[in-house]
XYZ file of C-alpha atoms in Angstrom:
477
model
C -50.660 1.561 29.289
C -47.090 1.454 27.891
C -45.476 4.805 27.140
C -45.359 4.182 23.391
C -48.300 1.803 23.101
C -51.981 2.462 22.718
C -55.170 0.549 23.090
C -58.115 0.470 20.751
C -60.396 2.244 23.219
C -62.013 5.544 22.217
C -60.116 8.783 22.703
C -59.950 9.229 26.436
C -60.298 12.997 26.172
C -64.028 12.704 25.514
C -67.052 10.861 26.751
C -69.586 8.983 24.628
C -69.246 9.595 20.925
C -71.503 12.474 19.872
C -73.304 12.642 16.591
C -71.231 15.122 14.575
C -72.833 18.360 13.379
C -71.141 18.268 10.017
C -71.545 21.957 9.160
C -69.881 23.115 12.375
C -67.238 20.388 12.113
C -66.351 21.455 8.570
C -66.204 25.143 9.504
C -63.941 24.335 12.456
C -61.523 22.243 10.420
C -61.444 24.782 7.586
C -60.726 27.610 10.031
C -57.806 25.622 11.389
C -56.452 24.918 7.908
C -56.739 28.560 6.865
C -54.919 29.775 9.984
C -52.087 27.318 9.452
C -51.550 28.103 5.772
C -51.981 31.864 6.172
C -49.173 31.894 8.711
C -46.729 30.524 6.126
C -46.858 33.846 4.201
C -48.613 36.339 6.476
C -45.358 37.514 8.101
C -43.676 38.351 4.773
C -45.419 41.720 4.472
C -44.813 42.438 8.174
C -41.041 41.821 8.150
C -39.975 45.462 7.564
C -42.035 46.614 10.541
C -40.651 43.806 12.720
C -37.080 44.708 11.762
C -37.620 48.349 12.664
C -39.522 47.721 15.894
C -37.303 44.961 17.308
C -34.029 46.229 15.782
C -33.263 42.998 13.968
C -31.303 42.585 10.745
C -32.013 40.622 7.597
C -30.575 37.342 8.952
C -32.726 37.494 12.063
C -35.795 38.315 10.004
C -35.373 35.184 7.893
C -35.793 33.104 11.048
C -39.187 34.688 11.699
C -40.414 32.771 8.642
C -37.959 29.842 8.704
C -38.671 29.029 12.352
C -42.300 28.349 11.499
C -41.708 26.414 8.282
C -38.944 24.259 9.786
C -41.025 23.119 12.760
C -44.136 22.748 10.621
C -42.530 20.765 7.819
C -40.272 18.672 10.039
C -42.982 17.374 12.373
C -45.955 16.823 10.051
C -45.453 13.077 9.591
C -44.997 12.614 13.324
C -48.072 14.740 14.092
C -50.217 12.719 11.701
C -49.072 9.365 13.049
C -49.518 10.519 16.651
C -53.163 11.253 15.852
C -53.651 7.799 14.343
C -52.304 6.203 17.519
C -53.299 8.516 20.371
C -56.542 10.076 19.150
C -57.070 12.527 16.298
C -59.470 14.711 18.241
C -57.080 14.947 21.192
C -54.083 15.775 19.000
C -56.078 18.286 16.968
C -57.160 20.117 20.130
C -53.586 20.045 21.445
C -52.205 21.461 18.198
C -54.753 24.281 17.916
C -54.263 25.228 21.583
C -50.483 25.315 21.138
C -50.757 27.348 17.931
C -53.155 29.851 19.522
C -51.074 30.297 22.689
C -47.870 30.748 20.677
C -49.591 33.404 18.545
C -50.482 35.381 21.659
C -46.943 35.053 23.034
C -45.451 36.098 19.696
C -47.668 39.168 19.522
C -46.234 40.288 22.891
C -42.616 39.638 21.834
C -40.150 42.242 23.208
C -37.239 40.821 21.198
C -36.443 38.933 18.008
C -35.433 35.793 19.932
C -38.790 35.780 21.722
C -40.634 36.145 18.422
C -38.645 33.399 16.673
C -39.257 31.051 19.608
C -42.982 31.731 19.421
C -42.966 31.072 15.686
C -41.253 27.711 16.237
C -43.936 26.719 18.762
C -46.584 27.892 16.290
C -45.042 25.530 13.743
C -45.164 22.633 16.207
C -48.843 23.311 16.883
C -49.572 23.522 13.162
C -47.774 20.214 12.542
C -49.921 18.507 15.176
C -53.242 20.107 14.191
C -52.975 20.100 10.384
C -52.794 16.400 9.482
C -55.275 15.459 12.184
C -57.776 18.018 10.891
C -57.536 16.378 7.480
C -57.871 12.896 8.992
C -60.907 13.969 11.051
C -62.513 15.320 7.906
C -62.232 11.931 6.192
C -63.676 10.299 9.323
C -66.705 12.589 9.641
C -67.586 12.755 5.962
C -68.051 9.161 4.861
C -70.538 9.589 1.989
C -68.411 9.831 -1.201
C -69.892 13.045 -2.608
C -69.917 14.827 0.745
C -66.331 13.725 1.369
C -65.226 14.948 -2.055
C -66.792 18.356 -1.451
C -65.255 18.643 2.011
C -61.815 17.652 0.728
C -62.087 20.201 -2.090
C -62.965 22.911 0.432
C -60.059 21.879 2.635
C -57.640 21.851 -0.299
C -58.926 25.237 -1.429
C -58.098 26.655 1.973
C -54.595 25.241 1.668
C -53.910 26.841 -1.694
C -55.731 30.126 -1.174
C -54.215 30.504 2.286
C -50.887 31.578 0.811
C -52.517 34.421 -1.136
C -54.852 35.312 1.740
C -51.791 35.500 4.015
C -50.313 38.299 1.928
C -53.654 40.129 1.848
C -54.286 39.769 5.583
C -50.683 40.667 6.374
C -50.933 43.836 4.297
C -54.245 44.952 5.798
C -53.267 44.280 9.419
C -49.703 45.574 9.163
C -50.684 48.860 7.559
C -53.748 49.390 9.731
C -52.728 48.062 13.160
C -49.048 47.090 13.040
C -47.240 43.774 12.728
C -48.313 42.445 16.134
C -51.925 42.300 14.915
C -50.818 39.670 12.387
C -50.221 37.318 15.314
C -52.991 38.495 17.624
C -55.664 37.797 14.983
C -55.040 34.075 15.520
C -56.092 34.279 19.166
C -59.855 34.840 18.687
C -59.919 32.572 15.628
C -58.078 29.811 17.448
C -60.218 30.253 20.541
C -63.432 29.921 18.551
C -62.061 26.875 16.729
C -61.189 25.263 20.057
C -64.628 25.900 21.544
C -66.365 24.525 18.480
C -64.040 21.518 18.355
C -64.638 20.611 22.005
C -68.398 20.731 21.490
C -68.769 19.171 18.053
C -65.819 17.037 16.984
C -66.613 13.338 17.329
C -64.552 10.865 19.299
C -62.504 8.692 16.949
C -61.284 5.276 18.165
C -57.545 5.015 18.570
C -55.707 2.590 16.350
C -53.800 -0.192 18.092
C -50.078 0.041 17.533
C -46.809 1.563 18.648
C -44.949 4.629 17.502
C -42.165 3.856 15.035
C -39.361 5.713 16.858
C -36.568 5.060 14.306
C -38.900 6.205 11.544
C -39.963 9.257 13.548
C -36.355 10.291 14.224
C -35.129 9.813 10.658
C -38.227 11.473 9.137
C -38.103 14.496 11.425
C -34.341 14.895 10.994
C -34.541 14.418 7.235
C -37.404 16.807 6.491
C -36.074 19.454 8.894
C -32.590 19.259 7.357
C -33.955 19.446 3.808
C -36.248 22.400 4.510
C -33.455 24.196 6.364
C -30.979 23.461 3.576
C -33.356 24.745 0.894
C -34.145 27.880 2.904
C -30.447 28.455 3.601
C -29.599 28.029 -0.082
C -32.314 30.535 -0.960
C -30.666 33.237 1.151
C -26.952 32.288 0.965
C -26.615 30.475 -2.363
C -25.967 26.853 -3.265
C -22.268 27.174 -2.476
C -22.954 27.859 1.204
C -21.293 25.184 3.363
C -24.120 25.025 5.918
C -26.717 24.620 3.157
C -24.739 21.824 1.497
C -24.185 20.080 4.836
C -27.892 20.292 5.716
C -28.975 19.010 2.308
C -26.490 16.148 2.515
C -27.707 15.228 5.989
C -31.300 15.431 4.782
C -30.608 13.123 1.846
C -28.879 10.568 4.082
C -31.751 10.718 6.578
C -34.299 10.282 3.774
C -32.538 7.141 2.526
C -32.328 5.841 6.089
C -36.025 6.585 6.594
C -37.048 4.557 3.535
C -34.846 1.655 4.684
C -36.376 1.776 8.181
C -39.934 1.932 6.833
C -39.416 -1.034 4.520
C -38.548 -3.237 7.488
C -40.843 -1.753 10.137
C -43.758 -3.825 11.402
C -45.811 -0.640 12.034
C -44.178 2.043 9.860
C -44.564 5.769 10.427
C -45.280 6.149 6.693
C -46.607 2.954 5.087
C -45.020 2.770 1.653
C -48.202 1.074 0.442
C -49.700 4.581 0.266
C -47.664 5.055 -2.914
C -48.695 1.742 -4.471
C -51.932 3.235 -5.776
C -51.230 4.812 -9.169
C -53.541 7.803 -8.765
C -52.323 8.568 -5.245
C -48.657 8.327 -6.260
C -49.238 10.658 -9.238
C -51.098 13.090 -6.977
C -48.274 13.170 -4.426
C -45.760 13.821 -7.242
C -47.828 16.676 -8.651
C -48.283 18.211 -5.197
C -44.500 18.386 -4.897
C -43.840 19.870 -8.342
C -46.938 22.093 -8.320
C -46.006 23.748 -5.035
C -42.416 24.170 -6.265
C -43.713 26.294 -9.129
C -46.720 28.105 -7.655
C -45.891 29.160 -4.112
C -42.637 31.061 -4.896
C -44.704 33.057 -7.413
C -46.253 34.939 -4.483
C -42.784 35.883 -3.194
C -41.406 37.159 -6.499
C -44.550 38.961 -7.599
C -44.742 40.598 -4.170
C -41.118 41.689 -4.589
C -41.910 43.153 -8.008
C -45.005 45.153 -7.040
C -43.334 46.560 -3.922
C -39.786 47.263 -5.105
C -40.423 48.097 -8.770
C -43.978 49.450 -8.826
C -43.757 51.005 -5.354
C -46.925 49.538 -3.840
C -47.336 49.590 -0.065
C -48.196 46.672 2.191
C -51.961 47.104 1.809
C -51.899 47.509 -1.976
C -49.546 44.528 -2.273
C -52.008 42.371 -0.382
C -54.889 43.471 -2.607
C -52.816 42.672 -5.708
C -53.279 38.997 -4.828
C -57.008 39.280 -4.143
C -58.036 38.030 -7.637
C -55.945 34.885 -7.158
C -57.498 34.082 -3.800
C -61.027 35.022 -4.911
C -60.884 32.780 -7.982
C -59.548 29.865 -5.941
C -62.388 30.216 -3.458
C -64.886 30.466 -6.333
C -63.570 27.233 -7.838
C -64.048 25.305 -4.592
C -67.739 24.652 -5.314
C -67.023 23.579 -8.901
C -64.109 21.191 -8.391
C -66.175 18.342 -6.832
C -68.686 18.507 -9.695
C -65.948 18.578 -12.311
C -64.153 15.660 -10.669
C -67.306 13.555 -10.650
C -67.948 14.291 -14.307
C -64.462 14.201 -15.840
C -62.112 12.630 -13.278
C -58.839 14.198 -12.089
C -56.864 13.940 -15.344
C -58.611 16.550 -17.552
C -59.178 18.911 -14.613
C -55.580 18.953 -13.428
C -54.291 19.167 -17.007
C -56.375 22.306 -17.565
C -55.030 23.753 -14.330
C -51.424 22.959 -15.198
C -51.728 24.676 -18.582
C -53.291 27.705 -16.894
C -50.439 27.826 -14.356
C -47.849 27.711 -17.120
C -49.669 30.470 -19.001
C -49.716 32.697 -15.900
C -46.001 32.268 -15.297
C -45.159 32.838 -18.972
C -47.138 36.106 -18.839
C -45.083 37.199 -15.825
C -41.865 36.727 -17.804
C -43.010 39.777 -19.830
C -42.809 42.178 -16.897
C -40.876 45.420 -17.341
C -40.141 48.350 -15.061
C -43.225 50.128 -16.422
C -45.752 47.276 -16.598
C -49.051 48.422 -15.029
C -51.161 46.104 -12.899
C -53.892 46.045 -15.546
C -53.972 44.097 -17.811
C -50.861 41.874 -17.615
C -50.439 41.367 -13.869
C -54.185 41.060 -13.331
C -54.464 38.474 -16.108
C -51.568 36.495 -14.603
C -53.160 36.651 -11.137
C -56.458 35.321 -12.518
C -54.753 32.574 -14.515
C -52.728 31.558 -11.451
C -55.874 31.407 -9.340
C -57.556 29.223 -11.934
C -54.406 27.144 -12.437
C -53.640 26.405 -8.812
C -57.322 25.813 -8.099
C -57.715 23.232 -10.854
C -54.208 21.738 -10.803
C -53.698 21.399 -7.036
C -57.110 21.393 -5.370
C -58.202 17.985 -6.783
C -54.988 16.338 -5.560
C -56.068 16.294 -1.917
C -59.292 14.615 -2.997
C -57.377 11.953 -4.952
C -54.976 11.302 -2.055
C -57.460 11.252 0.820
C -60.780 10.068 -0.640
C -59.917 6.344 -0.586
C -57.130 6.221 1.964
C -57.482 3.473 4.625
C -58.797 4.977 7.850
C -56.011 3.536 9.990
C -53.403 5.630 8.111
C -55.503 8.709 7.273
C -53.509 10.877 9.681
C -50.134 9.950 8.275
C -51.445 10.239 4.694
C -52.497 13.808 5.483
C -49.149 14.441 7.143
C -47.338 13.154 4.053
C -49.445 15.424 1.840
C -48.597 18.534 3.848
C -44.941 17.521 4.232
C -44.625 17.227 0.469
C -46.317 20.633 0.068
C -43.867 22.327 2.431
C -40.781 20.591 1.057
C -41.772 21.385 -2.530
C -42.411 25.043 -1.707
C -39.067 25.341 0.113
C -37.165 23.693 -2.736
C -38.921 25.823 -5.343
C -38.131 29.028 -3.485
C -34.451 28.108 -3.062
C -34.024 27.128 -6.721
C -35.815 30.209 -8.020
C -33.927 32.497 -5.628
C -30.700 31.110 -7.039
C -31.938 31.786 -10.575
C -32.991 35.282 -9.503
C -29.575 36.005 -7.968
C -27.602 34.713 -10.956
C -29.685 36.732 -13.432
C -29.480 39.869 -11.294
C -25.703 39.674 -10.948
C -25.321 39.390 -14.699
C -27.679 42.288 -15.488
C -26.766 45.889 -16.206
C -28.730 49.077 -15.713
C -30.508 50.874 -12.861
C -31.512 48.890 -9.746
C -35.150 48.498 -10.768
C -34.159 47.100 -14.161
C -31.731 44.673 -12.523
C -34.485 43.466 -10.203
C -36.897 42.981 -13.105
C -34.274 40.931 -14.933
C -33.922 38.646 -11.904
C -37.674 38.352 -11.332
C -38.486 37.479 -14.952
C -35.712 34.873 -14.980
C -37.256 33.316 -11.856
C -40.679 33.254 -13.518
C -39.178 31.558 -16.579
C -37.755 28.800 -14.399
C -41.080 28.542 -12.519
C -42.915 28.078 -15.836
C -40.621 25.147 -16.632
C -41.367 23.647 -13.194
C -45.109 24.087 -13.723
C -44.841 22.308 -17.089
C -43.443 19.277 -15.243
C -46.874 18.746 -13.666
C -48.374 17.964 -17.087
C -46.966 14.401 -17.338
C -48.392 13.692 -13.891
C -51.870 14.742 -15.020
C -51.669 12.184 -17.831
C -50.902 9.381 -15.357
C -54.314 9.484 -13.668
C -56.651 6.642 -14.519
C -59.809 7.531 -16.375
C -62.915 7.453 -14.204
C -66.359 6.239 -15.123
C -69.014 8.911 -14.881
C -70.912 6.898 -12.291
C -67.831 6.518 -10.109
C -67.767 8.895 -7.077
């Protein structure tokens, strides 16, 4: 077999195709998704302990989070396409194994460099496992209603994972130390691997060849953009390295589109965006994650630095958001079948805007109840209704031969949107803080509320996208 070519034979890593046990398959894929998304935020609460234990400064600590997000975001398209060509089950198993092993190595880290290296490998594993888990889900669940429910569950794990990461990070860091944040992935990953080996079905490979020019330009472009946004968030938009990275990312993105337009077997078929509903969903994923995910960062900053909450209490502050998102998972498929995506996502977008507007009213003395609690509940409802249906819209009717890359595109857009949102809002926060007067806590509140004001504007930009969805007939799945 050629190095870059594949045949249409079944995935060679398995024998005869088993009949999938859908309950176990779904639990396995959801566990994988939760692990991957939790690890985007789980280290945030643990950073002070890491800095003290490994004697690393603020710059080094940023790479504990950036190392993961750069590898994850930069390789998602490639990981999804590799599954389409070389076997989704095989690539999923490879990604989960890599993620689990890197978690164990990171938990044993004697130095910051060791830990950052482990986080990068974790990101690579997540980029390989994530899109193929989503593609496997669309393969196993073929009945429209069952697929819609499974996609809603998967999307709920994606959104709630950010909030759960802060909760889990707080509980583990305060109770067992920061290393437990990494070690917890080992038993979870091991169980997911065992279940996957036994229950995941063999999926035929798709004939084709890897689009190397597309892979190189996509990986370089997304990595440069995510790095540039992260760099701008910590060093400002005038930073030369941030500007250079963003410029390189923009050039690579243009080159990628040009390559894909002329490629016989593109890494990302542009036809994915020809469908009106799918294109609107991708756009709202980008803008929605810009507005919602940085909210966890700034609200965490507020409750810790202004209200003086510890790691555990900070994690529990986000429990209502995560709990409401999980509660909505069972309702979203029913609502989608009855009303279609437009009214549901519009309701969610309005709820998101309302939550962020409430948070602009924070002061140095604002108690958790009622304002912060109300905002947390509204954000849980908003992200659940505004973002959860988008995965269903994108993946429910995607052609099977590009399901992996469609899932990779979805998660790439999520990560890029979150990175851009954080960098923009950090800039707003810094500018407002520098222009504020008063004691340190008041200055911080001024910066945080300015960031929430900008986030509310971003969230409002999702509303036009909700109006672009076609109306669905009630009998349409």
